[in-house]
Short mmCIF file of C-alpha atoms in Angstrom, two decimals:
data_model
loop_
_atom_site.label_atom_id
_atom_site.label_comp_id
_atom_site.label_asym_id
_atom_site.label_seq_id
_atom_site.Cartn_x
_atom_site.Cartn_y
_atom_site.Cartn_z
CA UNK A 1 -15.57 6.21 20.72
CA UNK A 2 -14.69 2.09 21.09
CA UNK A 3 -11.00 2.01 20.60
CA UNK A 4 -9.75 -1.43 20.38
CA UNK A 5 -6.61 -1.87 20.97
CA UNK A 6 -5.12 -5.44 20.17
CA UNK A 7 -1.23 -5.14 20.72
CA UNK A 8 -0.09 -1.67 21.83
CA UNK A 9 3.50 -2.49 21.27
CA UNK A 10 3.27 -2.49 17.64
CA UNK A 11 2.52 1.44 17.64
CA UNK A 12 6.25 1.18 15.64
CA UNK A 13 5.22 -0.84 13.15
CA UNK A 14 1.30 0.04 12.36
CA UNK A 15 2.94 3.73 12.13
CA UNK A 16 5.17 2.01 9.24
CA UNK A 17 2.65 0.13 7.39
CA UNK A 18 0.20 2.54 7.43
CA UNK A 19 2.67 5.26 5.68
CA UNK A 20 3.37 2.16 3.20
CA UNK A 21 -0.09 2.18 2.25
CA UNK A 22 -1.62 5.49 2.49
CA UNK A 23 1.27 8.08 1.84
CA UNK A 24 2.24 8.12 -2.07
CA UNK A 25 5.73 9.08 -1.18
CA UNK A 26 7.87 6.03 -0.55
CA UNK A 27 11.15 5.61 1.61
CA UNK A 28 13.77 5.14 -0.89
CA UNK A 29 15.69 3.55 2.45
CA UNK A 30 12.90 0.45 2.24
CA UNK A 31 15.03 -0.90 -0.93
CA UNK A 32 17.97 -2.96 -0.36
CA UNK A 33 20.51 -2.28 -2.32
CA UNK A 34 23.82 -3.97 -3.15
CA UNK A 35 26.87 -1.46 -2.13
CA UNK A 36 30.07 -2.96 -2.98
CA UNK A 37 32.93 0.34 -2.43
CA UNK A 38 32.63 3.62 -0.87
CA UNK A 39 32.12 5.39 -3.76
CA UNK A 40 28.78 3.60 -4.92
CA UNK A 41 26.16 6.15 -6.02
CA UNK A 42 22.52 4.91 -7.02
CA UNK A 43 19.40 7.22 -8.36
CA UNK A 44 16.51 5.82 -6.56
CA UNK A 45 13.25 6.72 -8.30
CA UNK A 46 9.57 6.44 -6.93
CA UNK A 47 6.96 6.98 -8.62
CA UNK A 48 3.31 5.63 -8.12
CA UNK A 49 0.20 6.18 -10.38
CA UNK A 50 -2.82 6.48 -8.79
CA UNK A 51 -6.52 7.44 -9.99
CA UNK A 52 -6.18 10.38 -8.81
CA UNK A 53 -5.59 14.03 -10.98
CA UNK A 54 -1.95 14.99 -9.76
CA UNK A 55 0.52 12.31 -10.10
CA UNK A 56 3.80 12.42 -8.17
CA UNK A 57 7.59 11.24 -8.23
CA UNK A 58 10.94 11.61 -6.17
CA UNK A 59 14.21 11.32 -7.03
CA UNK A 60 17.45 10.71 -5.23
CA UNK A 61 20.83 9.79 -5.14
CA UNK A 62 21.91 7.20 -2.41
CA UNK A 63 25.39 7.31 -1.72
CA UNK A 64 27.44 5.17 1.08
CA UNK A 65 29.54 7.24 2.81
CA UNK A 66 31.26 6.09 6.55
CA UNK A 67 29.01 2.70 6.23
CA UNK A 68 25.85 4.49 6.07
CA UNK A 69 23.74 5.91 3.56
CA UNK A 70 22.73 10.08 2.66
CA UNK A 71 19.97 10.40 0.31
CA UNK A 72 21.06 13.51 -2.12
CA UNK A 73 18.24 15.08 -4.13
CA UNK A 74 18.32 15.05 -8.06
CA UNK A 75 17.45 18.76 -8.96
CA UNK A 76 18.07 18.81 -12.61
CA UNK A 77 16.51 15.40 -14.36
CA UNK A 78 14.27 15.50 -17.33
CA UNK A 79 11.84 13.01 -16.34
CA UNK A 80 8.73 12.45 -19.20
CA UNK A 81 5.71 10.03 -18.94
CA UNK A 82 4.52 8.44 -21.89
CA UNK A 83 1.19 6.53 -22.42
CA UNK A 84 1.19 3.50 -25.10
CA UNK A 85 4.59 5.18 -26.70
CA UNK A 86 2.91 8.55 -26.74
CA UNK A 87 3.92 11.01 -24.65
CA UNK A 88 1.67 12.76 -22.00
CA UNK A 89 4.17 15.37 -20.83
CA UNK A 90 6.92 16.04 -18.34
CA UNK A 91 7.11 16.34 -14.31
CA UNK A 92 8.07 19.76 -12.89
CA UNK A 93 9.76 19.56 -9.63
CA UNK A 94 7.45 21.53 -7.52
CA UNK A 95 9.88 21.52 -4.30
CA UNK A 96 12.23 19.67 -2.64
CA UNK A 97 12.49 16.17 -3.50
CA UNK A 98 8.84 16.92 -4.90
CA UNK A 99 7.96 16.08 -8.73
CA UNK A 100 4.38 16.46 -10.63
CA UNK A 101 1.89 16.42 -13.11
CA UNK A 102 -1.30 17.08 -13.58
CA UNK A 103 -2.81 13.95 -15.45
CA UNK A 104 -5.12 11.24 -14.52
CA UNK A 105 -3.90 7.36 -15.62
CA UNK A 106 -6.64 5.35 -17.64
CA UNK A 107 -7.34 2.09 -16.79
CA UNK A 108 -5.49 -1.13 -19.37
CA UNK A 109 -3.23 1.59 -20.66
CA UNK A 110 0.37 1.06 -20.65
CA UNK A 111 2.54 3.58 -18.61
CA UNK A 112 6.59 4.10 -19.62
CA UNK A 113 8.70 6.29 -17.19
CA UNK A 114 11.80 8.20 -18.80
CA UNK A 115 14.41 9.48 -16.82
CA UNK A 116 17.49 11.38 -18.13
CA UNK A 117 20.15 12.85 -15.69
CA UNK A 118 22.47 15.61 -15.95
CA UNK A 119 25.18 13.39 -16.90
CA UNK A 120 23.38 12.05 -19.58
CA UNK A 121 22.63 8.39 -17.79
CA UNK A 122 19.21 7.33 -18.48
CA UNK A 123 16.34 5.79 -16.34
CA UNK A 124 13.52 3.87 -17.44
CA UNK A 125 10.47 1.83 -16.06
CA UNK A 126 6.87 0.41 -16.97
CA UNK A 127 3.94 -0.52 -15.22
CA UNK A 128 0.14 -0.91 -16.57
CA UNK A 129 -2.99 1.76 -14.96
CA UNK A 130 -5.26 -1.21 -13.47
CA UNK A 131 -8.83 -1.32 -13.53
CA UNK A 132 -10.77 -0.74 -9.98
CA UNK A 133 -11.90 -3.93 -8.84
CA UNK A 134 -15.79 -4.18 -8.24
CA UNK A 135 -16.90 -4.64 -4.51
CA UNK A 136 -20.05 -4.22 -3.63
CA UNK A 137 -21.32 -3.57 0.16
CA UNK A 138 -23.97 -5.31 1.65
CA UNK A 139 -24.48 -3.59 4.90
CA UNK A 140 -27.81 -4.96 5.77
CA UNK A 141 -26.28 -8.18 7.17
CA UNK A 142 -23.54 -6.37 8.93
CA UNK A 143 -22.95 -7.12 12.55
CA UNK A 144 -19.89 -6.44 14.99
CA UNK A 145 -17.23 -7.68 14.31
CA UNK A 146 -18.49 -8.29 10.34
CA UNK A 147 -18.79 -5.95 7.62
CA UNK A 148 -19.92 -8.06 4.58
CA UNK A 149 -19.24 -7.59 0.73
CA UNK A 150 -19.65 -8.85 -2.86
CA UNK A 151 -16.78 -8.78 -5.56
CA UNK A 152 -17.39 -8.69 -9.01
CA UNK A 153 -14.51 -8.95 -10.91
CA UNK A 154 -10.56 -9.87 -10.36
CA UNK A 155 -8.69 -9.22 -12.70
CA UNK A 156 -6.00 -7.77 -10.68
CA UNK A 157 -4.49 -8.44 -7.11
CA UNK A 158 -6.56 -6.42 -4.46
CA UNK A 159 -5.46 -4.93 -1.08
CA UNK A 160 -7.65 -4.58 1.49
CA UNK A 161 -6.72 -2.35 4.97
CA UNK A 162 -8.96 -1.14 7.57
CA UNK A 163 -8.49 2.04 8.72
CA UNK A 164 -9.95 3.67 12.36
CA UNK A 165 -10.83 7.05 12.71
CA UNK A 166 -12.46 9.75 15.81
CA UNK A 167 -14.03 11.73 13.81
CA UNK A 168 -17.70 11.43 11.70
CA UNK A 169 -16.72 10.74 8.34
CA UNK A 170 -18.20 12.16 5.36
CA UNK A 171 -18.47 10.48 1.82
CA UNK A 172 -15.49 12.31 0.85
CA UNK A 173 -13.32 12.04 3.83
CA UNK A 174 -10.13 10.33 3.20
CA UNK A 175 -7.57 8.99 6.06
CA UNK A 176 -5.16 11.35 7.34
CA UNK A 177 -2.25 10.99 9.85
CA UNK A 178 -4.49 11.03 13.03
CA UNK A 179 -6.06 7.66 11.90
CA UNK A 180 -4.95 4.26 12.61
CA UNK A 181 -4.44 1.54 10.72
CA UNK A 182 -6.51 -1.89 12.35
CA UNK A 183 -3.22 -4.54 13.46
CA UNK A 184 -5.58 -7.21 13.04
CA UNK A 185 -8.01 -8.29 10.66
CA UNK A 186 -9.64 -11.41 9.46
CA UNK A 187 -11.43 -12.66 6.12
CA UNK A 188 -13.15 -15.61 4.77
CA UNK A 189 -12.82 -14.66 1.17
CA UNK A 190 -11.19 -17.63 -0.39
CA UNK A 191 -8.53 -15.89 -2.40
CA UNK A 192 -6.73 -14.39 0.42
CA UNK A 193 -2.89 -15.02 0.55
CA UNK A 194 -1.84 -16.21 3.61
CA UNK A 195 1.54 -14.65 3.91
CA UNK A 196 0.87 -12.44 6.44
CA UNK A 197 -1.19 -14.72 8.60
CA UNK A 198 -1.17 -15.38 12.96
CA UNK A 199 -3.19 -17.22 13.81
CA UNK A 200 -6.86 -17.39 14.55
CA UNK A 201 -8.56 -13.42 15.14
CA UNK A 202 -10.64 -15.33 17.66
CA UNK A 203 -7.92 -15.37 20.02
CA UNK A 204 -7.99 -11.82 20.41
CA UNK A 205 -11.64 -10.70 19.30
CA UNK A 206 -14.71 -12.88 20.38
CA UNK A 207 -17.10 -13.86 18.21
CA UNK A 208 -14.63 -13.80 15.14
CA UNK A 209 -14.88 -17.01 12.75
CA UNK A 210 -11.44 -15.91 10.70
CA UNK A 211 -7.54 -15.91 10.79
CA UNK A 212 -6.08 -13.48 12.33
CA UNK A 213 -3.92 -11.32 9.13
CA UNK A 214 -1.52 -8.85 10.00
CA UNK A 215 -2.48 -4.91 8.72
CA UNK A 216 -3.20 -5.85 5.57
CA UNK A 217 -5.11 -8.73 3.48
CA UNK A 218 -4.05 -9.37 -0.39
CA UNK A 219 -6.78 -10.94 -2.37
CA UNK A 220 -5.38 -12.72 -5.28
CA UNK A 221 -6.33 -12.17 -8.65
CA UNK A 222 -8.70 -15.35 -10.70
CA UNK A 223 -10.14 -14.26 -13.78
CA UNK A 224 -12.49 -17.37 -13.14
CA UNK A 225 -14.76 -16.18 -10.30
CA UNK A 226 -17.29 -14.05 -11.10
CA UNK A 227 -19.32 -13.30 -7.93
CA UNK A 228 -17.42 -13.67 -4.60
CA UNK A 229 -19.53 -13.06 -1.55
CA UNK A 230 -16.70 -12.58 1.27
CA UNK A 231 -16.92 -10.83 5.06
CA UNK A 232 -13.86 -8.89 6.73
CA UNK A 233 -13.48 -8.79 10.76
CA UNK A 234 -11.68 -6.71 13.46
CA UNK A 235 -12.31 -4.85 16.42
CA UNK A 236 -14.11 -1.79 14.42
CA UNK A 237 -15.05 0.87 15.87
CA UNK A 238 -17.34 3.64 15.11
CA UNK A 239 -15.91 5.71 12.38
CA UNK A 240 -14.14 3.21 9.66
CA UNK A 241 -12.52 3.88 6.30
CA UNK A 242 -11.99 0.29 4.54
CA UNK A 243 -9.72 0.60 1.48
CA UNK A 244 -9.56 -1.48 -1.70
CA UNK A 245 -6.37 -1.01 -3.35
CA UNK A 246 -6.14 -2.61 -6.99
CA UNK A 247 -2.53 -2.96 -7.66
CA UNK A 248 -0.87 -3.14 -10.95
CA UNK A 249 1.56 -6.18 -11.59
CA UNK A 250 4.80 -4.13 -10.09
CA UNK A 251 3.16 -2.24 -6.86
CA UNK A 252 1.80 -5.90 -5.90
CA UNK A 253 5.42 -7.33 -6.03
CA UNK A 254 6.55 -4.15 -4.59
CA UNK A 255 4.08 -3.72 -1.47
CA UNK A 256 4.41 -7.70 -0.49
CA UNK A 257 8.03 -7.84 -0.21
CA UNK A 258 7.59 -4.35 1.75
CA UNK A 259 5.52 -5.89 4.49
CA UNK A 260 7.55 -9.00 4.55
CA UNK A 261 10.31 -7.22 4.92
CA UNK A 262 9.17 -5.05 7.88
CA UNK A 263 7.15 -8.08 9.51
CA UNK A 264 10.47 -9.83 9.39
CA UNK A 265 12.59 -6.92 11.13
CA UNK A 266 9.95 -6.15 13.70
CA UNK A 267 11.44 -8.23 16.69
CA UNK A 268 14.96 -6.77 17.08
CA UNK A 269 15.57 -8.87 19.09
CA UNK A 270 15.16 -11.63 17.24
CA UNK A 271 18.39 -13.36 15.91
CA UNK A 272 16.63 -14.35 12.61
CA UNK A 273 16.47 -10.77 11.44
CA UNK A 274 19.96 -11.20 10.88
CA UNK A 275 19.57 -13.80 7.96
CA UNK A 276 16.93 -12.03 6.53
CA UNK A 277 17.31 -12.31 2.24
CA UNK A 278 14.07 -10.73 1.83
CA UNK A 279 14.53 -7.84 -1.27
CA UNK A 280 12.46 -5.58 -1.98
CA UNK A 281 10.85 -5.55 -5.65
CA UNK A 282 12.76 -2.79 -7.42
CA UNK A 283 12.01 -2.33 -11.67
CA UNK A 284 14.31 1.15 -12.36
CA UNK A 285 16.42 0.16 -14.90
CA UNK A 286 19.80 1.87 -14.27
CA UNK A 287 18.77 2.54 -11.02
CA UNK A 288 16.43 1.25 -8.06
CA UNK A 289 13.30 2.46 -6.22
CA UNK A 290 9.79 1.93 -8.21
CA UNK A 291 7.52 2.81 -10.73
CA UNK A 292 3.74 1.15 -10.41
CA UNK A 293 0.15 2.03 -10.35
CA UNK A 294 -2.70 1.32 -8.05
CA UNK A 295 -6.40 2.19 -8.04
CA UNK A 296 -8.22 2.90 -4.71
CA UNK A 297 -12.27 2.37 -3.58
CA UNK A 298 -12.70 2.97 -0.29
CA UNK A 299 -16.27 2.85 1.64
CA UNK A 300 -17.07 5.38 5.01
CA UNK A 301 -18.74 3.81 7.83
CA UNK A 302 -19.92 5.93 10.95
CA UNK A 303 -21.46 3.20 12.74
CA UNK A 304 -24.31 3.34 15.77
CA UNK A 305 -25.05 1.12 19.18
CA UNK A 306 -27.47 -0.75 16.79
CA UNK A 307 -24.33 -2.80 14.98
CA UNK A 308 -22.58 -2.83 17.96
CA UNK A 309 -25.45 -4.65 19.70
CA UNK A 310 -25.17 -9.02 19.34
#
């Protein structure tokens, strides 16, 4: 298996950003919040539609207590999901800190979250399902470090992360915790946001012709292009999972200020940490955490000697 390994000090950090992106279930800790006595008490909500049939949600209470904070679970809420004002049906806590239903979003519909608490205090958020943006592959001009592609349509922001694997993948396979996210990846598409950018990728993989991005590439959305012919680059190895993430309005704001957020913090020994204003997008109203949708494409690549070969 080729293994390339670009910075092995950020083990830390790709083990963060790779939970950001793949696991539904998001730390309610990632959220700043504004604490201003002892005795402040916050629900934190997060909830994330995906196109998938079970959807999922946790709920907390964060509470300050001897200048840190305990997360308390929320056992008793009556939490319903309605589609364009109609309502699709409630989430069942399943375990601990573990809400569902069983219900598939549809794409351009409007999603409302209702929470209501034991004490009668009430929780509310809204997000739109978006519709999977259209990539095509086009693996007959792939060669290491390239894979090549075609997108259709924009409509929405896109994420794009590259994901390693050691094991043959099948059609189906989907990442689990024994894969690794790819630290550094390049693209030439012309829509990329440049937040997260270091650099040139050249520096640290020959025969790259792109900047060097950080985990994780965000392809703004332009209604105006139509056909977008684009490459991405790293160091891939044999078995690959690349992931297209369409995000809704909210989970783009949400995700972004994540990363920047962690990016910022990753040196700790870095004085600038310590004027760090970065917040992360929160849209619970009464409370904090988030409610958002994403749609996910991803394309399975077990690779042979013949694209390793220049």
């Amino acid at each position: 298996m080729r293994k390339v390994e670009l910075f092995p000090q950020s083990k830390l950090l790709t083990v963060v950003l790779y939970f950001l992106f793949v696991i539904f279930t998001i730390s309610s800790c990632v959220t700043d919040i504004d604490y201003t006595n002892q005795s402040t008490s916050i629900p934190v909500v997060n909830c994330l539609l995906t196109n998938d049939t079970v959807q999922r949600l946790s709920i907390t209470r964060s509470v300050k207590m001897n200048d840190s904070y305990i997360f308390k679970e929320i056992k008793d809420a009556a939490i319903t999901l309605y589609q364009d004002e109609i309502e699709v049906g409630n989430f069942v806590r399943k375990g601990h800190d573990n809400w569902q239903i069983k219900y598939k979003p549809l794409p351009g519909k409007t999603y409302y979250l209702k929470v209501i608490l034991p004490d009668g205090e009430i929780l509310s958020a809204t997000t739109v399902m978006p519709a999977r943006t259209q990539i095509k592959q086009n693996k007959n001009i792939d060669k290491f470090p390239s894979k090549n592609f075609t997108q259709y349509s924009n409509n929405s922001p896109c994420w794009i992360t590259i994901i390693s694997s050691d094991s043959m993948l099948l059609p189906s396979s989907r990442p689990t915790t024994k894969d690794w996210v790819n630290p550094d990846i390049g693209t030439d598409h012309f829509l990329v946001d440049r937040f997260n950018e270091e650099g040139n990728l050249l520096d640290f993989l020959p025969a790259s012709t792109t900047p060097r991005f950080q985990y994780y590439l965000r392809i703004k959305s332009d209604t105006t292009s139509k056909t977008i012919p684009f490459k991405l680059q790293t160091g891939f190895g044999f078995h690959t999972f690349i992931c297209f993430r369409t995000a809704s309005t909210e989970y783009d704001k949400y995700l972004k200020t994540s990363i920047q957020k962690i990016l910022m913090r990753r040196d700790e020994d870095d004085p600038g940490t310590w004027f760090d204003e970065t917040k992360v997008y929160s849209n619970i109203n009464n409370g904090t955490g988030i409610f958002a949708a994403y749609t996910d494409q991803y394309f399975n690549y077990n690779d042979d000697d013949n694209y390793f070969e220049n």
